[in-house]
Amino acid sequence: HVQLVESGGGSVQAGGSLRLSCAASTYTYNMGWFRQAPGKEREGVAAISTGGGATVYADSVKGRFTISRDNAKNTVYLQMNSLKPEDTAMYFCAASVLGASWDKRRVADFAYWGRGTQVTVS
């Protein structure tokens, strides 16, 4: 069983930056960052392959967000630049299991979830 803990959220002005971190309790396979705003469905923001060599992004964050990972530290990051008010949401990291699909950023493809960290952009 994988435990995930997110950190790095906070309040920032539009145009600012934040870096989210997700610490895993053990080695993980493909990982993703998701977000959920009040009254909206959870959406996949970015995902990264086990080795870190492949990444995918939602169109709404391409060119502004960067997902990366440090497998030696069992940690995944989400660097968020040029933040907009519409980026305001609870951000969750998630881990898939071996062999599961990951590059379509679907909630159902990820088995383990953190509790989230709030990002507020004003």
PDB file of C-alpha atoms in Angstrom, residues 35-89:
ATOM      1  CA  ARG A  35      -7.001  19.046  -9.143  1.00  0.00           C
ATOM      2  CA  GLN A  36     -10.557  19.624  -8.065  1.00  0.00           C
ATOM      3  CA  ALA A  37     -12.286  22.966  -7.714  1.00  0.00           C
ATOM      4  CA  PRO A  38     -15.520  23.335  -5.714  1.00  0.00           C
ATOM      5  CA  GLY A  39     -18.465  22.002  -7.680  1.00  0.00           C
ATOM      6  CA  LYS A  40     -16.273  20.543 -10.405  1.00  0.00           C
ATOM      7  CA  GLU A  41     -15.014  17.083 -11.258  1.00  0.00           C
ATOM      8  CA  ARG A  42     -11.489  16.055 -10.470  1.00  0.00           C
ATOM      9  CA  GLU A  43      -9.292  16.540 -13.521  1.00  0.00           C
ATOM     10  CA  GLY A  44      -5.873  15.252 -14.454  1.00  0.00           C
ATOM     11  CA  VAL A  45      -3.368  18.077 -14.704  1.00  0.00           C
ATOM     12  CA  ALA A  46      -0.174  16.200 -15.475  1.00  0.00           C
ATOM     13  CA  ALA A  47       1.279  12.719 -15.322  1.00  0.00           C
ATOM     14  CA  ILE A  48       4.738  11.209 -15.515  1.00  0.00           C
ATOM     15  CA  SER A  49       6.040   7.760 -16.333  1.00  0.00           C
ATOM     16  CA  THR A  50       7.843   5.520 -13.860  1.00  0.00           C
ATOM     17  CA  GLY A  51      11.293   6.508 -15.028  1.00  0.00           C
ATOM     18  CA  GLY A  52      10.404  10.140 -15.635  1.00  0.00           C
ATOM     19  CA  GLY A  53      11.135  10.030 -19.343  1.00  0.00           C
ATOM     20  CA  ALA A  54       7.590  10.718 -20.495  1.00  0.00           C
ATOM     21  CA  THR A  55       5.112  13.350 -19.371  1.00  0.00           C
ATOM     22  CA  VAL A  56       1.642  14.471 -20.378  1.00  0.00           C
ATOM     23  CA  TYR A  57      -0.291  17.638 -19.561  1.00  0.00           C
ATOM     24  CA  ALA A  58      -3.770  19.027 -19.741  1.00  0.00           C
ATOM     25  CA  ASP A  59      -4.056  21.683 -22.444  1.00  0.00           C
ATOM     26  CA  SER A  60      -4.981  24.265 -19.820  1.00  0.00           C
ATOM     27  CA  VAL A  61      -1.560  24.009 -18.130  1.00  0.00           C
ATOM     28  CA  LYS A  62       0.812  23.246 -21.009  1.00  0.00           C
ATOM     29  CA  GLY A  63       3.735  25.617 -21.050  1.00  0.00           C
ATOM     30  CA  ARG A  64       3.053  26.735 -17.467  1.00  0.00           C
ATOM     31  CA  PHE A  65       3.269  23.582 -15.332  1.00  0.00           C
ATOM     32  CA  THR A  66       6.074  21.039 -15.225  1.00  0.00           C
ATOM     33  CA  ILE A  67       5.883  17.617 -13.599  1.00  0.00           C
ATOM     34  CA  SER A  68       9.075  15.896 -12.520  1.00  0.00           C
ATOM     35  CA  ARG A  69      10.202  13.188 -10.137  1.00  0.00           C
ATOM     36  CA  ASP A  70      13.168  12.145  -8.045  1.00  0.00           C
ATOM     37  CA  ASN A  71      12.950   8.388  -7.605  1.00  0.00           C
ATOM     38  CA  ALA A  72      15.836   8.375  -5.150  1.00  0.00           C
ATOM     39  CA  LYS A  73      13.602  10.432  -2.846  1.00  0.00           C
ATOM     40  CA  ASN A  74      10.290   8.805  -3.846  1.00  0.00           C
ATOM     41  CA  THR A  75       9.018  12.300  -4.601  1.00  0.00           C
ATOM     42  CA  VAL A  76       7.099  13.858  -7.460  1.00  0.00           C
ATOM     43  CA  TYR A  77       6.914  17.596  -8.086  1.00  0.00           C
ATOM     44  CA  LEU A  78       4.637  19.993  -9.896  1.00  0.00           C
ATOM     45  CA  GLN A  79       6.198  23.330 -10.734  1.00  0.00           C
ATOM     46  CA  MET A  80       3.435  25.809 -11.458  1.00  0.00           C
ATOM     47  CA  ASN A  81       4.296  29.119 -13.118  1.00  0.00           C
ATOM     48  CA  SER A  82       2.181  31.969 -14.458  1.00  0.00           C
ATOM     49  CA  LEU A  83      -0.643  30.941 -12.187  1.00  0.00           C
ATOM     50  CA  LYS A  84      -4.166  32.084 -12.983  1.00  0.00           C
ATOM     51  CA  PRO A  85      -7.256  32.403 -10.786  1.00  0.00           C
ATOM     52  CA  GLU A  86      -8.753  29.447 -12.648  1.00  0.00           C
ATOM     53  CA  ASP A  87      -5.926  27.282 -11.293  1.00  0.00           C
ATOM     54  CA  THR A  88      -7.455  27.599  -7.837  1.00  0.00           C
ATOM     55  CA  ALA A  89      -8.285  24.105  -6.577  1.00  0.00           C
TER      56      ALA A  89
END
